[in-house]
Short mmCIF file of C-alpha atoms in Angstrom, two decimals:
data_model
loop_
_atom_site.label_atom_id
_atom_site.label_comp_id
_atom_site.label_asym_id
_atom_site.label_seq_id
_atom_site.Cartn_x
_atom_site.Cartn_y
_atom_site.Cartn_z
CA MET A 126 81.00 -4.46 116.94
CA LYS A 127 84.42 -4.87 118.45
CA GLY A 128 86.04 -8.28 118.68
CA THR A 129 84.87 -10.84 121.17
CA HIS A 130 88.21 -10.84 122.93
CA LEU A 131 87.73 -10.86 126.70
CA GLY A 132 89.67 -8.26 128.69
CA GLU A 133 90.94 -8.89 132.22
CA LEU A 134 88.38 -6.65 133.89
CA GLU A 135 85.64 -7.96 131.63
CA GLU A 136 86.49 -11.50 132.63
CA LEU A 137 86.40 -10.57 136.32
CA VAL A 138 83.01 -8.89 135.96
CA LEU A 139 81.69 -11.78 133.89
CA LEU A 140 82.76 -14.26 136.60
CA THR A 141 81.14 -12.08 139.25
CA VAL A 142 77.87 -11.88 137.36
CA GLY A 143 77.94 -15.66 136.98
CA SER A 144 78.58 -16.19 140.69
CA LEU A 145 75.82 -13.76 141.73
CA PHE A 146 73.48 -15.69 139.42
CA ASP A 147 70.12 -13.96 139.72
CA GLU A 148 71.10 -10.98 141.84
CA ALA A 149 73.66 -9.30 139.58
CA TYR A 150 72.97 -5.59 139.12
CA GLY A 151 75.35 -2.64 139.14
CA VAL A 152 75.89 -2.04 142.88
CA ALA A 153 75.88 -5.76 143.77
CA VAL A 154 78.56 -6.47 141.16
CA MET A 155 80.62 -3.55 142.46
CA ASP A 156 80.40 -4.83 146.06
CA GLU A 157 81.27 -8.36 145.03
CA VAL A 158 84.32 -7.21 143.02
CA LYS A 159 85.46 -5.17 146.02
CA GLU A 160 84.94 -8.01 148.45
CA LYS A 161 86.41 -10.89 146.44
CA ALA A 162 89.06 -9.18 144.32
CA GLY A 163 89.77 -6.18 146.55
CA ARG A 164 89.35 -3.73 143.72
CA ASP A 165 87.62 -0.47 144.54
CA MET A 166 85.88 0.52 141.35
CA ASN A 167 83.52 3.37 140.56
CA ILE A 168 79.95 2.37 139.77
CA SER A 169 80.17 4.04 136.35
CA ALA A 170 83.06 1.75 135.36
CA ILE A 171 80.98 -1.29 136.34
CA HIS A 172 78.09 -0.03 134.23
CA ALA A 173 80.37 0.49 131.24
CA VAL A 174 81.81 -3.02 131.48
CA LEU A 175 78.39 -4.63 131.93
CA ARG A 176 77.04 -2.83 128.89
CA ARG A 177 80.06 -3.77 126.80
CA LEU A 178 79.64 -7.41 127.76
CA GLU A 179 75.98 -7.24 126.82
CA GLU A 180 76.88 -5.77 123.42
CA LYS A 181 79.31 -8.64 122.92
CA GLY A 182 76.43 -11.01 123.62
CA LEU A 183 78.00 -12.54 126.73
CA LEU A 184 75.36 -11.13 129.07
CA LYS A 185 71.67 -10.49 128.81
CA SER A 186 69.67 -8.14 130.97
CA ARG A 187 66.16 -7.58 132.24
CA MET A 188 64.59 -4.86 134.37
CA GLY A 189 63.59 -5.97 137.87
CA GLY A 190 60.31 -5.18 139.58
CA SER A 191 59.64 -1.84 141.24
CA THR A 192 60.36 -1.78 144.98
CA ASN A 193 60.36 0.82 147.73
CA GLU A 194 64.14 1.03 147.96
CA ARG A 195 66.17 3.33 145.67
CA GLY A 196 63.20 5.70 145.46
CA GLY A 197 61.17 3.19 143.47
CA ARG A 198 63.71 2.92 140.67
CA ARG A 199 64.05 -0.49 139.09
CA LYS A 200 67.30 -2.44 138.86
CA ARG A 201 68.72 -3.93 135.68
CA TYR A 202 69.65 -7.53 136.38
CA PHE A 203 72.30 -9.25 134.28
CA THR A 204 72.63 -12.98 133.63
CA LEU A 205 75.14 -15.05 131.69
CA THR A 206 74.20 -16.13 128.21
CA LYS A 207 75.28 -19.42 126.68
CA GLU A 208 78.07 -17.56 124.86
CA GLY A 209 79.12 -15.94 128.11
CA LYS A 210 79.43 -19.28 129.88
CA LEU A 211 81.32 -20.64 126.86
CA ALA A 212 83.75 -17.71 126.89
CA LEU A 213 84.43 -18.27 130.59
CA ASP A 214 84.99 -21.99 130.05
CA GLN A 215 87.40 -21.29 127.23
CA SER A 216 89.41 -18.71 129.12
CA ILE A 217 89.66 -20.90 132.24
CA SER A 218 90.62 -24.02 130.29
CA LEU A 219 93.25 -21.99 128.41
CA ARG A 220 94.68 -20.75 131.70
CA SER A 221 94.74 -24.16 133.32
CA SER A 222 96.24 -25.85 130.27
CA LEU A 223 99.03 -23.28 130.17
CA TYR A 224 99.45 -23.59 133.92
CA GLN A 225 99.84 -27.38 133.66
CA ARG A 226 102.70 -26.92 131.22
CA ILE A 227 104.84 -24.88 133.55
CA PRO A 228 107.74 -27.27 134.24
CA ASP A 229 108.42 -28.04 137.86
CA ILE A 230 111.99 -26.91 137.36
CA THR A 231 110.78 -23.30 137.27
CA TYR A 232 110.00 -23.43 140.96
CA ASN A 233 113.52 -24.57 141.73
CA PHE A 234 114.98 -21.49 140.10
CA SER A 235 112.63 -19.06 141.70
CA THR A 236 113.34 -20.20 145.22
CA MET B 266 68.67 19.19 157.04
CA ASN B 267 66.84 17.09 154.49
CA ASN B 268 68.92 14.12 153.54
CA GLN B 269 68.48 14.43 149.82
CA PRO B 270 71.15 14.55 147.13
CA PRO B 271 71.69 17.95 145.48
CA LYS B 272 68.88 18.73 143.07
CA TRP B 273 71.08 20.30 140.41
CA ALA B 274 73.21 17.14 140.16
CA VAL B 275 70.11 14.98 139.66
CA ARG B 276 68.85 17.44 137.07
CA PHE B 277 72.20 17.36 135.26
CA LEU B 278 72.14 13.55 135.24
CA LYS B 279 68.60 13.53 133.85
CA TRP B 280 69.61 16.04 131.21
CA TYR B 281 72.61 14.28 129.73
CA CYS B 282 71.71 10.64 130.31
CA ASN B 283 70.17 8.48 127.61
CA PRO B 284 66.60 7.93 128.90
CA TYR B 285 67.04 4.22 128.26
CA PHE B 286 69.79 3.95 130.92
CA LEU B 287 68.57 6.68 133.25
CA GLU B 288 66.57 4.52 135.66
CA GLU B 289 69.28 1.96 136.42
CA ILE B 290 72.02 4.59 136.72
CA GLU B 291 69.93 6.88 138.93
CA GLY B 292 68.88 3.92 141.05
CA ASP B 293 72.43 2.70 141.62
CA ILE B 294 73.70 6.16 142.53
CA TYR B 295 70.78 6.63 144.93
CA GLU B 296 71.42 3.28 146.56
CA LEU B 297 75.07 4.16 147.12
CA PHE B 298 74.05 7.58 148.47
CA GLU B 299 71.66 6.10 151.00
CA ARG B 300 74.24 3.53 152.06
CA ARG B 301 76.87 6.25 152.58
CA LEU B 302 74.38 8.24 154.66
CA LEU B 303 74.21 5.31 157.12
CA VAL B 304 77.97 5.08 157.59
CA GLY B 305 79.19 8.65 157.09
CA SER B 306 78.15 12.27 157.18
CA PHE B 307 75.67 13.89 154.82
CA LYS B 308 78.36 16.17 153.47
CA ILE B 309 80.61 13.33 152.31
CA ALA B 310 77.68 11.37 150.86
CA ARG B 311 76.65 14.49 148.98
CA ILE B 312 80.12 15.02 147.52
CA ARG B 313 80.40 11.35 146.53
CA PHE B 314 76.97 11.59 144.87
CA ILE B 315 78.10 14.55 142.76
CA TRP B 316 81.33 12.70 141.93
CA ASP B 317 79.33 9.66 140.77
CA VAL B 318 77.11 11.83 138.56
CA PHE B 319 80.21 13.22 136.84
CA ARG B 320 81.80 9.79 136.52
CA PHE B 321 78.71 8.63 134.61
CA PHE B 322 79.11 11.57 132.24
CA ARG B 323 80.62 9.56 129.40
CA TRP B 324 79.67 9.22 125.79
CA SER B 325 78.23 5.71 126.04
CA ASN B 326 75.66 7.03 128.55
CA ILE B 327 74.96 10.24 126.62
CA LYS B 328 74.45 9.06 123.07
CA ARG B 329 70.86 8.38 122.16
CA THR B 330 71.46 5.61 119.64
CA ASN B 331 72.67 2.21 120.66
CA SER B 332 73.17 -0.86 118.52
CA THR B 333 71.87 -3.25 121.18
CA TYR B 334 68.90 -1.29 122.42
CA ARG B 335 67.48 -0.01 119.17
CA THR B 336 64.05 -1.47 118.58
CA MET B 337 64.19 -1.49 114.79
CA ASN B 338 67.18 -1.62 112.50
CA HIS B 339 66.35 0.94 109.81
CA PHE B 340 69.54 0.45 107.89
CA THR B 341 68.79 -3.21 107.17
CA LEU B 342 65.37 -2.25 105.89
CA PHE B 343 66.88 0.31 103.49
CA ALA B 344 69.40 -2.28 102.32
CA ASN B 345 66.46 -4.59 101.65
CA TYR B 346 64.68 -1.93 99.58
CA LEU B 347 67.84 -1.43 97.55
CA LYS B 348 68.18 -5.14 96.89
CA LEU B 349 64.53 -5.44 95.82
CA GLY B 350 64.99 -2.48 93.47
CA ILE B 351 68.02 -4.03 91.81
CA ARG B 352 66.23 -7.36 91.39
CA ASN B 353 63.19 -5.70 89.81
CA ILE B 354 65.44 -3.84 87.37
CA ARG B 355 67.21 -7.04 86.42
CA ARG B 356 63.99 -8.99 85.93
CA ASP B 357 63.01 -6.93 82.88
CA LEU B 358 66.13 -5.24 81.59
CA VAL B 359 64.58 -3.86 78.38
CA SER B 360 61.69 -1.96 79.88
CA SER B 361 63.65 -0.78 82.92
CA SER B 362 66.49 0.54 80.74
CA ILE B 363 63.92 2.40 78.62
CA ASN B 364 62.41 3.81 81.79
CA ILE B 365 65.76 4.89 83.22
CA PHE B 366 66.90 6.35 79.91
CA GLY B 367 63.63 8.25 79.50
CA LEU B 368 63.82 9.59 83.03
CA ALA B 369 67.42 10.70 82.46
CA ILE B 370 66.43 12.57 79.27
CA ALA B 371 63.50 14.19 81.05
CA ILE B 372 65.68 15.35 83.94
CA CYS B 373 68.26 16.70 81.47
CA PHE B 374 65.58 18.73 79.72
CA ALA B 375 64.12 19.98 82.98
CA ILE B 376 67.55 21.21 84.09
CA ALA B 377 68.27 22.75 80.68
CA ILE B 378 64.91 24.57 80.65
CA PHE B 379 65.51 25.80 84.18
CA ILE B 380 68.95 27.17 83.25
CA PHE B 381 67.59 28.76 80.07
CA THR B 382 64.68 30.53 81.79
CA ASP B 383 66.95 31.56 84.64
CA ILE B 384 69.27 33.28 82.16
CA MET B 385 66.36 34.82 80.27
CA ARG B 386 64.73 36.23 83.37
CA ASN B 387 67.70 37.23 85.50
CA MET B 388 70.76 37.87 83.32
CA ASP B 389 72.08 41.40 83.88
CA SER B 390 68.82 42.37 85.58
CA PHE B 391 70.69 44.66 87.99
CA HIS B 392 70.74 47.44 85.38
CA SER B 393 68.01 49.85 86.46
CA ASN B 394 67.46 51.02 82.88
CA GLY B 395 67.44 47.44 81.61
CA ASP B 396 63.94 47.70 80.15
CA ARG B 397 64.93 50.75 78.08
CA ILE B 398 68.18 49.41 76.63
CA TYR B 399 68.09 47.74 73.25
CA GLN B 400 70.64 46.07 71.08
CA VAL B 401 70.50 47.01 67.43
CA THR B 402 70.60 43.94 65.25
CA ASN B 403 71.29 43.63 61.59
CA LEU B 404 69.11 41.57 59.27
CA LEU B 405 70.84 40.93 55.99
CA ASP B 406 68.94 39.68 52.98
CA GLN B 407 71.52 37.93 50.85
CA ASP B 408 69.65 36.78 47.74
CA GLY B 409 66.75 35.45 49.79
CA ASN B 410 68.98 34.09 52.61
CA LYS B 411 68.06 36.08 55.67
CA ASN B 412 70.99 36.40 58.08
CA LEU B 413 70.56 37.96 61.51
CA SER B 414 73.71 39.29 63.14
CA GLY B 415 74.34 41.24 66.34
CA ASP B 416 76.50 43.94 64.88
CA SER B 417 75.63 47.12 63.05
CA PRO B 418 77.60 49.82 61.22
CA LEU B 419 79.77 52.00 63.49
CA MET B 420 78.28 55.19 62.06
CA LEU B 421 74.75 54.18 63.09
CA ALA B 422 75.06 55.36 66.72
CA PRO B 423 75.82 59.07 66.13
CA ALA B 424 73.37 59.15 63.21
CA ILE B 425 70.47 57.63 65.11
CA GLN B 426 71.07 59.97 68.07
CA LYS B 427 70.99 62.95 65.73
CA ASP B 428 67.92 61.92 63.72
CA HIS B 429 65.74 60.36 66.42
CA PRO B 430 65.17 62.41 69.61
CA THR B 431 63.63 59.35 71.32
CA VAL B 432 67.10 57.84 71.54
CA GLU B 433 68.42 59.28 74.80
CA ALA B 434 71.85 57.72 74.72
CA ALA B 435 73.77 55.29 72.57
CA SER B 436 76.99 53.41 72.97
CA ARG B 437 78.97 51.38 70.50
CA LEU B 438 81.07 48.40 71.52
CA GLU B 439 84.13 47.41 69.57
CA PHE B 440 86.33 44.51 70.65
CA ARG B 441 90.08 44.58 70.00
CA SER B 442 92.94 42.40 71.21
CA ALA B 443 95.88 44.44 72.37
CA SER B 444 99.28 44.07 73.96
CA VAL B 445 99.24 46.11 77.15
CA LYS B 446 102.43 47.37 78.73
CA PHE B 447 102.87 48.66 82.25
CA ASN B 448 106.44 49.33 83.32
CA ALA B 449 108.26 46.18 82.22
CA ASP B 450 105.19 43.88 82.16
CA VAL B 451 103.46 43.15 78.88
CA PHE B 452 100.22 41.18 78.62
CA ASP B 453 97.83 40.27 75.82
CA GLU B 454 94.34 41.52 76.67
CA LEU B 455 90.94 41.74 75.07
CA THR B 456 89.93 45.40 75.15
CA VAL B 457 86.58 47.04 74.46
CA PHE B 458 86.03 50.50 73.01
CA VAL B 459 82.82 52.20 74.12
CA ASP B 460 81.17 55.59 73.78
CA PRO B 461 81.09 58.03 76.76
CA ASP B 462 77.40 57.24 77.27
CA PHE B 463 78.24 53.64 78.27
CA PHE B 464 78.31 54.24 82.03
CA ARG B 465 75.21 56.43 81.85
CA MET B 466 73.29 53.52 80.29
CA PHE B 467 74.61 50.60 82.35
CA ASP B 468 74.82 50.40 86.14
CA PHE B 469 78.21 48.73 86.48
CA ASP B 470 79.60 49.72 89.89
CA MET B 471 82.77 51.77 90.01
CA ILE B 472 85.00 50.73 92.90
CA THR B 473 86.99 53.92 92.69
CA GLY B 474 87.18 56.85 90.33
CA ASP B 475 84.76 59.01 88.36
CA ARG B 476 81.84 57.56 86.37
CA ASN B 477 82.37 60.19 83.63
CA VAL B 478 85.95 59.06 83.10
CA LEU B 479 85.12 57.89 79.57
CA ASP B 480 84.58 61.49 78.39
CA ASP B 481 88.35 61.66 78.29
CA LYS B 482 89.55 59.67 75.31
CA SER B 483 92.92 58.82 76.85
CA SER B 484 91.53 57.04 79.91
CA ILE B 485 90.49 53.43 80.41
CA VAL B 486 88.38 51.47 82.86
CA ILE B 487 89.70 48.16 84.20
CA SER B 488 88.21 45.43 86.35
CA GLU B 489 89.34 44.78 89.91
CA ALA B 490 91.09 41.57 88.85
CA LYS B 491 93.08 43.46 86.20
CA ALA B 492 94.01 46.18 88.68
CA HIS B 493 95.49 43.53 90.96
CA LYS B 494 97.26 41.96 88.01
CA TYR B 495 99.04 45.17 86.96
CA PHE B 496 99.37 47.26 90.11
CA LYS B 497 99.33 44.63 92.88
CA ALA B 498 98.33 46.55 96.03
CA GLU B 499 98.96 50.03 94.63
CA ALA B 500 96.14 52.45 93.86
CA PRO B 501 95.32 52.15 90.13
CA ILE B 502 94.13 55.74 89.60
CA GLY B 503 96.59 57.95 87.70
CA LYS B 504 98.84 55.16 86.41
CA GLU B 505 99.79 55.04 82.75
CA HIS B 506 99.49 52.12 80.32
CA SER B 507 100.71 51.89 76.79
CA PHE B 508 98.72 49.86 74.27
CA LYS B 509 99.71 48.26 71.01
CA PHE B 510 96.91 46.91 68.84
CA LEU B 511 97.24 44.16 66.33
CA ASN B 512 96.49 46.42 63.39
CA GLY B 513 99.43 48.63 64.30
CA LEU B 514 97.65 51.44 66.14
CA ASN B 515 99.24 52.74 69.31
#
């Protein structure tokens, strides 16, 4: 298995799955990414990222029940695992700790 | 117009896709197709559907093995067998080394017997007269020591042909090392002298030239490899060699 390093897109999808909680399947994740991040992605790319995250152990999946929509085909729902939540916590705390260390003087130069 | 996605695209998806992922992928593409039908024309939805099918055509969706979704990990089981085997061997080193040694000897003998019988049954079996060709051997009784050798007196062949009408043909073989010269090149070769009957008894294929060439005492027969060695790409027929044998004959 590849390393557990979290890519930018992977992190975005992981956050989206977390925010959708129990309703995260391929198309829903794609819509959410488009709506919140403004990124128009193909459904196949979303599938690839979701599967990669599952292989890394950050997501787990289950098949939903059969309904009348989508021609009776079931959806695969993804949810965060404990490791997934931990990875998100780590990446966000790393970002905020680095952000806190930006000296105020930087803003003076950039204006 | 029926508002269905193109059948061939669905069939293509079903063909390449790993059955494990097929339902979710198909479902998502269908959902997007139906949604596009509501907002746009059938034509555009159809084209986008086909585009989606091709976008899903990637190796991770095609391959049939997957580390996460495999139900049983066969490799770990084989590794376990290997480990158990090594432990059992170590537990009783004496008897297992005897077993392994005995098995090795047995396999050696089996292979040796196979090679031996293979040679006995098939060596030179392409000669059509093989069952009628015999080698004359020589059994010497030296004061009670019986020695069997594969050679016989040179004069035997003409004599046996003359005295015994059942002998249809006979050929003697005499090996000599010689220095062979062609133009400026000189090589040491092992040469064989045979009687003219040789090619009437054995079925060695001639690549080019006459099978009765040996009736002429001044001609020789060479293998393809030797022809390349001396004449390169030139035709070997009609070229002239000079020989010098170790006992001084020319």
